[in-house]
Tab-separated table of C-alpha atoms and ligand atoms in Angstrom:
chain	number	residue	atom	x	y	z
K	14	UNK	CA	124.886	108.964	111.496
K	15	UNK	CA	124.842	105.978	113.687
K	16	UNK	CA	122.636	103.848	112.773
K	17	UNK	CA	121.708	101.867	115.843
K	18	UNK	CA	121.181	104.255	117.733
K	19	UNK	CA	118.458	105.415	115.682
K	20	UNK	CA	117.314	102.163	115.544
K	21	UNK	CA	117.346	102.066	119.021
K	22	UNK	CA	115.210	104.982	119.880
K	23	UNK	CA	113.029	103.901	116.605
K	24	UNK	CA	112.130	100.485	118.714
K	25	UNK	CA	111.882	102.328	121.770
K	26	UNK	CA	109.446	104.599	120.827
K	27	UNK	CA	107.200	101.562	118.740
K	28	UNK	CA	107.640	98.903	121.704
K	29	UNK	CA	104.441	98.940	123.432
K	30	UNK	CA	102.855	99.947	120.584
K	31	UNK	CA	103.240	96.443	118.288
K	32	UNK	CA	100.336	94.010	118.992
K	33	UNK	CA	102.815	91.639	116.875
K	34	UNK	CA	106.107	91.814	117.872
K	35	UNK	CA	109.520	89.802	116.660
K	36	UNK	CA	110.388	88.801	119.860
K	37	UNK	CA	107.254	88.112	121.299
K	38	UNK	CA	106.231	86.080	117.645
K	39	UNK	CA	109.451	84.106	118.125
K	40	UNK	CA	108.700	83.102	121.806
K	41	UNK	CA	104.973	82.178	121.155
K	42	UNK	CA	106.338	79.792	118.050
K	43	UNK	CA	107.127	76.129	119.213
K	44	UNK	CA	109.939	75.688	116.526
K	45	UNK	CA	113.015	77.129	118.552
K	46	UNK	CA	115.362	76.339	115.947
K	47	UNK	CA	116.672	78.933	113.462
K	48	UNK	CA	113.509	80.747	111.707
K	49	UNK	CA	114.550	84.421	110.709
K	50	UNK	CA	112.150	86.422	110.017
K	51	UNK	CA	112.243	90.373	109.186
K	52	UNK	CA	112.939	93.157	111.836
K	53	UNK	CA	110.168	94.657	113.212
K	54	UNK	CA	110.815	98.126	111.654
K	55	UNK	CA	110.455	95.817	108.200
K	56	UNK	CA	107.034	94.498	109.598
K	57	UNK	CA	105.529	97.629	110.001
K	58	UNK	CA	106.912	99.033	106.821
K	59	UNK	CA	105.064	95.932	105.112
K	60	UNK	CA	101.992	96.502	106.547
K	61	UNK	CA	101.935	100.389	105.633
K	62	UNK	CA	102.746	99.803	102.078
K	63	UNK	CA	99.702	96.919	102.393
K	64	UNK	CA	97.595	99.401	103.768
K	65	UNK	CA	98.193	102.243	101.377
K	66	UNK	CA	97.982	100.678	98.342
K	67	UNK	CA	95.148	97.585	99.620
K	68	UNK	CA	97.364	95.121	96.914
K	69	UNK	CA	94.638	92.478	96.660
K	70	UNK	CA	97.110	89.867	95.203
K	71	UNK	CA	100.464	89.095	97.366
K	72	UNK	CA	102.743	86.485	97.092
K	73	UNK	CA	105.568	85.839	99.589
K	74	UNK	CA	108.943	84.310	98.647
K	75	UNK	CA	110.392	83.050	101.899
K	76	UNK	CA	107.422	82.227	104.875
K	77	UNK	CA	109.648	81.013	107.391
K	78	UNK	CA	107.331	80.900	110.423
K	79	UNK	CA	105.178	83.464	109.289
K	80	UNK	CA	105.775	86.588	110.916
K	81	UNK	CA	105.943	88.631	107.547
K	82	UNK	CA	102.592	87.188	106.097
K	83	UNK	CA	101.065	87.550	109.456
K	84	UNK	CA	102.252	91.084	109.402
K	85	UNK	CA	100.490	91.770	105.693
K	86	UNK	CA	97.821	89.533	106.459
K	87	UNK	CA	96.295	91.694	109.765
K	88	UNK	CA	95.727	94.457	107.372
K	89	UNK	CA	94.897	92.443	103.879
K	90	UNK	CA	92.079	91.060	106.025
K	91	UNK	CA	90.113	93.832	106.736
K	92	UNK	CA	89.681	94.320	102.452
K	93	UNK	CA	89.494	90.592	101.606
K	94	UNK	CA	92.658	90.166	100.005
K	95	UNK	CA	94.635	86.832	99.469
K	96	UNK	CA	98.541	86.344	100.004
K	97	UNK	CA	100.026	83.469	98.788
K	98	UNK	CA	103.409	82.621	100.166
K	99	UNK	CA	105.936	80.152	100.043
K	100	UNK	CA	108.531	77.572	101.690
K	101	UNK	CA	110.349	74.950	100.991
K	102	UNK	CA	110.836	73.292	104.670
K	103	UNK	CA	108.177	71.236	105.709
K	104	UNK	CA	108.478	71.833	109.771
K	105	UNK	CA	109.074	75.168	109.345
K	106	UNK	CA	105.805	75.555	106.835
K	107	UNK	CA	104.206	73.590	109.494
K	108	UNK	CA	104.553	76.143	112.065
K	109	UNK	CA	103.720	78.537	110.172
K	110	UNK	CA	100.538	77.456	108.969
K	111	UNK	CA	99.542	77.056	112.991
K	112	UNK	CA	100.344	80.293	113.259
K	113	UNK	CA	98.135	81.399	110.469
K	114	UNK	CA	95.218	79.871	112.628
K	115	UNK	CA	96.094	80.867	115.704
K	116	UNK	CA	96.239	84.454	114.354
K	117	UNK	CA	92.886	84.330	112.816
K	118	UNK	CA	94.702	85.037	108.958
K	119	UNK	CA	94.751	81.752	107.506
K	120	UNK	CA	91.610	82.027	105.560
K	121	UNK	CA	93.973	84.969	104.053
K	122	UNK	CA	96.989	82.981	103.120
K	123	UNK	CA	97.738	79.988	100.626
K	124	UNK	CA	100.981	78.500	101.949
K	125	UNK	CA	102.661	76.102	98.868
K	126	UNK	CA	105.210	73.996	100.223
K	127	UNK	CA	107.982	73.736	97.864
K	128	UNK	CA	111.166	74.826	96.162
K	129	UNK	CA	110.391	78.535	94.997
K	130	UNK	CA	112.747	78.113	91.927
K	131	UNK	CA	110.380	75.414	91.022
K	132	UNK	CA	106.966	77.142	92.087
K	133	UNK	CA	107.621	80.569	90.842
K	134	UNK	CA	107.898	80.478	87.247
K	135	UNK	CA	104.726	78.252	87.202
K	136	UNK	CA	102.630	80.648	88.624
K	137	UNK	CA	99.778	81.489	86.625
K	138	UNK	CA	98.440	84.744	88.781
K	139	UNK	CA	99.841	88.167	88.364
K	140	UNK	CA	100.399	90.104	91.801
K	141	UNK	CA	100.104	93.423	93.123
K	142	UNK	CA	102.984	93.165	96.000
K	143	UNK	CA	105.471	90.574	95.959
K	144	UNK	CA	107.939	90.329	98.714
K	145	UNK	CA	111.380	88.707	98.281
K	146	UNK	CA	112.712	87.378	101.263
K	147	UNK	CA	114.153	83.870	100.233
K	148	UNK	CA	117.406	82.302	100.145
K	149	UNK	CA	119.581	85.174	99.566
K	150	UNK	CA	121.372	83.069	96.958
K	151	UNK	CA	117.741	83.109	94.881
K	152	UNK	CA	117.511	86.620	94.311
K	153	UNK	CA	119.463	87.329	91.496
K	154	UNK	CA	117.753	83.802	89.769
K	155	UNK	CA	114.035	84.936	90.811
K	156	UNK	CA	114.225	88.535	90.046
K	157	UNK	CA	113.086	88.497	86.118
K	158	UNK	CA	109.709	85.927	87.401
K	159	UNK	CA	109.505	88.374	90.015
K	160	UNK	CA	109.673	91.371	87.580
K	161	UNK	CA	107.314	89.544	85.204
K	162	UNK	CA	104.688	88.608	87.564
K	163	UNK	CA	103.743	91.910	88.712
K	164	UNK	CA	100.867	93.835	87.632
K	165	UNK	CA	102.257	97.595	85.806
K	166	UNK	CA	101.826	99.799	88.561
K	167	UNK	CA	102.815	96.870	91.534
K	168	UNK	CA	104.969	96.794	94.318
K	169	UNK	CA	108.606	94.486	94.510
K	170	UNK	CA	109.700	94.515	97.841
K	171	UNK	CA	113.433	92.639	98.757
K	172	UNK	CA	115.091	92.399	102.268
K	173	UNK	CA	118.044	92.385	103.453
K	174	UNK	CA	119.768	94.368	100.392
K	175	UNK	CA	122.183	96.615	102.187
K	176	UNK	CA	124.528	92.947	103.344
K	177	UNK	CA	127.416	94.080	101.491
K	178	UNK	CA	127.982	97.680	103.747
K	179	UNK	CA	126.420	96.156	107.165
K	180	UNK	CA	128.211	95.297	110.101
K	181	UNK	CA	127.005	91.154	108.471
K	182	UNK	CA	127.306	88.082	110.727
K	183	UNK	CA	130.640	86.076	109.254
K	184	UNK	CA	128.377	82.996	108.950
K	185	UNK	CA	126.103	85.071	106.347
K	186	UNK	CA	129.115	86.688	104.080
K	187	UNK	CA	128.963	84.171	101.955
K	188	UNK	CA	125.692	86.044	100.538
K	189	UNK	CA	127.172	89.109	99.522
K	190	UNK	CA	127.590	88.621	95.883
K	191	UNK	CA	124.306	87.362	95.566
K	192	UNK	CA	123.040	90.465	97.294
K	193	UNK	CA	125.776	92.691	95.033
K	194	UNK	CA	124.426	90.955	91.517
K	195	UNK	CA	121.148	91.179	92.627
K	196	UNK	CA	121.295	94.923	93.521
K	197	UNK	CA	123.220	95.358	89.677
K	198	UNK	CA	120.368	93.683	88.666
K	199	UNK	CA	117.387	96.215	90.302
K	200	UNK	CA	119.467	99.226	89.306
K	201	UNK	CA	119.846	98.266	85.811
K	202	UNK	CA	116.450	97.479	85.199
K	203	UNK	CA	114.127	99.476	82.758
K	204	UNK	CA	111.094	98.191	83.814
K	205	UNK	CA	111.377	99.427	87.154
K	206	UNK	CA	111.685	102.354	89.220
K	207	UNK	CA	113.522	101.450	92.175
K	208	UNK	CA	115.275	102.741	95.903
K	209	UNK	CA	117.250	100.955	98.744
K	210	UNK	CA	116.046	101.993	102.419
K	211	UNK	CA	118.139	102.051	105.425
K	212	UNK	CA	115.590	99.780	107.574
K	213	UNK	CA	115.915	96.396	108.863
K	214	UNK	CA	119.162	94.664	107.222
K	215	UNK	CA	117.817	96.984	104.101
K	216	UNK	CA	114.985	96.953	102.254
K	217	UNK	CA	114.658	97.205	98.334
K	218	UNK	CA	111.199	98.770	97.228
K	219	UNK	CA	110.835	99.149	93.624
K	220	UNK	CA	107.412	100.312	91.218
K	221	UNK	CA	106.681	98.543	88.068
K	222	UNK	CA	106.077	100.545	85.507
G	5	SAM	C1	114.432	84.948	105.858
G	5	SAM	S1	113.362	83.585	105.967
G	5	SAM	C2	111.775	84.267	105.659
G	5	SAM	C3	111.276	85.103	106.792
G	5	SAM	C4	109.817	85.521	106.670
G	5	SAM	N1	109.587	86.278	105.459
G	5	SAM	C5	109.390	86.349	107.866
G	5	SAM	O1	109.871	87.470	107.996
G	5	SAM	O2	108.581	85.874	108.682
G	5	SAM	C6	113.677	82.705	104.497
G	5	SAM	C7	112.893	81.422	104.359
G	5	SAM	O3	113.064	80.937	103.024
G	5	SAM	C8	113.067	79.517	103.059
G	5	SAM	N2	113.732	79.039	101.836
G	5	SAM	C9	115.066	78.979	101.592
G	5	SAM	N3	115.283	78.508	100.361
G	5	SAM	C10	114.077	78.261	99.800
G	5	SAM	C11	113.649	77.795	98.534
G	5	SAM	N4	114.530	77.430	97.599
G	5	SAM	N5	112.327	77.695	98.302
G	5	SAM	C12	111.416	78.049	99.250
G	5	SAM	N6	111.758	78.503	100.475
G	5	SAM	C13	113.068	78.618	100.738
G	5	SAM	C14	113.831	79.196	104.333
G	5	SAM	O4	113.521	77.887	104.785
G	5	SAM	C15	113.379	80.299	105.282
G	5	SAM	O5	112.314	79.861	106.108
């Protein structure tokens, strides 16, 4: 199978269908540093599992500039839930937060500015979607808060889990064992029911049980 070309015609088919689009997200933002943010195939997959299962409790590991939230947040609007997502860089939080407002979700979104090793296990809610998307390097360390803070019958949701068999940017193969133990990790896990899909960089989606 080769994989970018379905990709390819997958984008082709979606592009002037996405109101919110990657590209188009990234141009709008003022920060024109480096803010990754999920594929756009991995946007629209989080805003179909938000809209089948209407999780009233998110939280977000990993906001970047807030594509992702914004994403979840167009459809967690129209049933009044609340995401609550965090970063750790203070510009970067910045811009996201502006982009909250300027796309009309921010009375959806709590945005906590901090080190997620710190914030996580402190948090005193339990959710009905998480989504991982943090320093790779934090996986394998977050997983068991992650685990532990969902609701029985919630959602885990991880990006960028298929690093160790992509064709990976050098500069980012210094994440692949984090990736590998967290993957050991997922698999091995009894509490959890779990697959890998072949969209975006790969995305982990896993049931509590
Ligand atoms: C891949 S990006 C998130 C992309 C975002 N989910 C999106 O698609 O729009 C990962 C983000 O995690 C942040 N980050 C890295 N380490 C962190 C930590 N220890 N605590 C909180 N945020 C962290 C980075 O600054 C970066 O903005």
């Amino acid at each position: 199978m080769d994989l970018e070309r379905i990709s390819n015609y997958i984008e082709n088919l979606y592009k002037d269908k996405e109101e919110l689009n990657r590209k188009k997200f990234q141009d709008e933002t003022e920060l024109k540093d480096f803010v990754p943010v999920v594929d756009d195939d991995v946007a629209r997959f989080l805003k179909l599992i938000v809209a089948i299962g209407s999780p009233k409790e998110i939280l977000e590991i990993g906001t970047s500039i807030g594509y992702s939230a914004i994403s979840m947040a167009q459809m967690v609007k129209k049933y009044k839930g609340h995401i609550t997502t965090i970063e750790f860089d203070e510009t970067v939080a910045k811009q996201a937060k502006e982009n909250f407002i300027k796309s009309g979700v921010d009375d959806q979104i709590d945005l906590k500015i901090g080190d997620a090793r710190g914030i996580v296990p402190n948090l005193n809610k339990k959710y009905d979607l998480i989504f991982q998307d943090v320093d790779k390097r934090l996986y394998p360390i977050l997983f068991d808060d992650c685990i532990k803070l969902l609701k029985p019958g919630g959602i885990f949701v991880a990006d960028d889990t298929l690093f160790p068999v992509i064709d990976l940017d050098p500069k980012w193969r210094y994440l692949i064992p984090s990736i590998e133990e967290f993957n050991e990790l997922v698999i091995n896990d009894s509490r959890i029911e779990s697959t890998i899909l072949s969209i975006g960089d790969g995305v982990t989606i896993a049931l509590k049980k």
